[in-house]
Amino acid sequence: TNVPTQSLFLMNNSLVIEMSESLSGKALQLDGNERERISYVFLSCFGRHPTKKEFKQSADFLQAAVDEGLTGEAAEKQQLEAWTSFCQSLFAAAEFRYLN
């Protein structure tokens, strides 16, 4: 079954946040473009590539979450935070919670 507490756990648990940070760090270390990084995260979470719509939504979210005016460590930190939120949102998705 799927209960509301599962979603709350995936949004607030420190282990889930830590795993989100880990996955986002791995994605950002990949030599490649944003498309490859987004695909890597989808493959890691769902075992499949994102659809065109999912890719666009993901790319739009990541772009909106990063201030283009930042540089250096501040920019890297903000990018990591954006990717961590992105990864955590996939962990909280119903598709992640269900076994096929």
Short mmCIF file of C-alpha atoms in Angstrom, two decimals:
data_model
loop_
_atom_site.label_atom_id
_atom_site.label_comp_id
_atom_site.label_asym_id
_atom_site.label_seq_id
_atom_site.Cartn_x
_atom_site.Cartn_y
_atom_site.Cartn_z
CA THR A 1 0.00 0.00 0.00
CA ASN A 2 0.94 3.62 -0.33
CA VAL A 3 0.31 5.88 2.67
CA PRO A 4 0.93 9.61 3.23
CA THR A 5 3.62 8.93 5.82
CA GLN A 6 5.80 7.38 3.10
CA SER A 7 5.86 10.67 1.22
CA LEU A 8 6.60 12.61 4.40
CA PHE A 9 9.43 10.23 5.24
CA LEU A 10 10.95 10.67 1.79
CA MET A 11 10.69 14.46 2.07
CA ASN A 12 12.10 14.86 5.59
CA ASN A 13 14.29 11.93 6.59
CA SER A 14 17.98 12.73 6.99
CA LEU A 15 19.04 9.46 5.31
CA VAL A 16 16.94 10.29 2.24
CA ILE A 17 18.45 13.76 2.11
CA GLU A 18 21.94 12.27 2.44
CA MET A 19 21.24 9.79 -0.38
CA SER A 20 19.88 12.66 -2.52
CA GLU A 21 23.10 14.59 -1.94
CA SER A 22 25.15 11.52 -2.84
CA LEU A 23 23.25 10.86 -6.08
CA SER A 24 23.38 14.50 -7.10
CA GLY A 25 27.13 14.60 -6.43
CA LYS A 26 27.64 11.55 -8.63
CA ALA A 27 25.55 13.10 -11.40
CA LEU A 28 27.49 16.35 -11.26
CA GLN A 29 30.80 14.49 -11.46
CA LEU A 30 29.83 12.91 -14.78
CA ASP A 31 31.71 14.16 -17.81
CA GLY A 32 28.78 15.14 -19.92
CA ASN A 33 25.97 17.53 -20.48
CA GLU A 34 22.80 18.13 -18.52
CA ARG A 35 20.84 15.62 -20.62
CA GLU A 36 23.24 12.83 -19.68
CA ARG A 37 23.13 13.81 -16.02
CA ILE A 38 19.33 13.88 -15.93
CA SER A 39 19.22 10.52 -17.69
CA TYR A 40 21.71 9.10 -15.18
CA VAL A 41 19.50 10.16 -12.27
CA PHE A 42 16.36 8.74 -13.91
CA LEU A 43 18.16 5.47 -14.63
CA SER A 44 19.37 5.31 -11.04
CA CYS A 45 15.91 5.97 -9.59
CA PHE A 46 13.53 4.37 -12.06
CA GLY A 47 15.65 2.10 -14.25
CA ARG A 48 14.64 4.04 -17.36
CA HIS A 49 15.42 7.21 -19.29
CA PRO A 50 13.17 10.25 -18.85
CA THR A 51 10.47 10.96 -21.37
CA LYS A 52 10.77 14.15 -23.40
CA LYS A 53 8.27 15.84 -21.09
CA GLU A 54 10.10 14.66 -17.96
CA PHE A 55 13.41 15.81 -19.37
CA LYS A 56 12.02 19.27 -20.15
CA GLN A 57 10.43 19.60 -16.72
CA SER A 58 13.65 18.47 -15.04
CA ALA A 59 15.83 20.82 -17.08
CA ASP A 60 13.44 23.72 -16.47
CA PHE A 61 13.49 23.06 -12.72
CA LEU A 62 17.28 22.85 -12.58
CA GLN A 63 17.68 26.02 -14.63
CA ALA A 64 15.19 27.96 -12.51
CA ALA A 65 16.84 26.82 -9.26
CA VAL A 66 20.27 28.22 -10.17
CA ASP A 67 21.11 31.92 -10.17
CA GLU A 68 23.19 32.54 -13.30
CA GLY A 69 24.88 35.53 -11.64
CA LEU A 70 26.70 33.43 -9.05
CA THR A 71 30.26 32.25 -9.55
CA GLY A 72 32.78 30.06 -7.79
CA GLU A 73 31.89 28.17 -4.64
CA ALA A 74 28.52 29.89 -4.28
CA ALA A 75 27.49 28.73 -7.76
CA GLU A 76 28.71 25.18 -7.10
CA LYS A 77 26.83 25.07 -3.78
CA GLN A 78 23.62 26.31 -5.37
CA GLN A 79 23.95 23.82 -8.23
CA LEU A 80 24.46 20.96 -5.76
CA GLU A 81 21.41 22.08 -3.78
CA ALA A 82 19.29 22.22 -6.94
CA TRP A 83 20.39 18.75 -8.02
CA THR A 84 19.86 17.42 -4.49
CA SER A 85 16.27 18.73 -4.51
CA PHE A 86 15.76 17.21 -7.95
CA CYS A 87 17.03 13.80 -6.81
CA GLN A 88 14.96 13.93 -3.65
CA SER A 89 11.84 14.71 -5.69
CA LEU A 90 12.42 11.55 -7.72
CA PHE A 91 12.88 9.52 -4.52
CA ALA A 92 9.52 10.87 -3.34
CA ALA A 93 7.77 9.96 -6.60
CA ALA A 94 5.21 7.17 -6.55
CA GLU A 95 7.16 5.39 -9.30
CA PHE A 96 10.15 5.10 -6.96
CA ARG A 97 8.04 3.58 -4.18
CA TYR A 98 6.35 0.88 -6.25
CA LEU A 99 7.87 -2.42 -7.30
CA ASN A 100 6.85 -3.66 -10.71
#
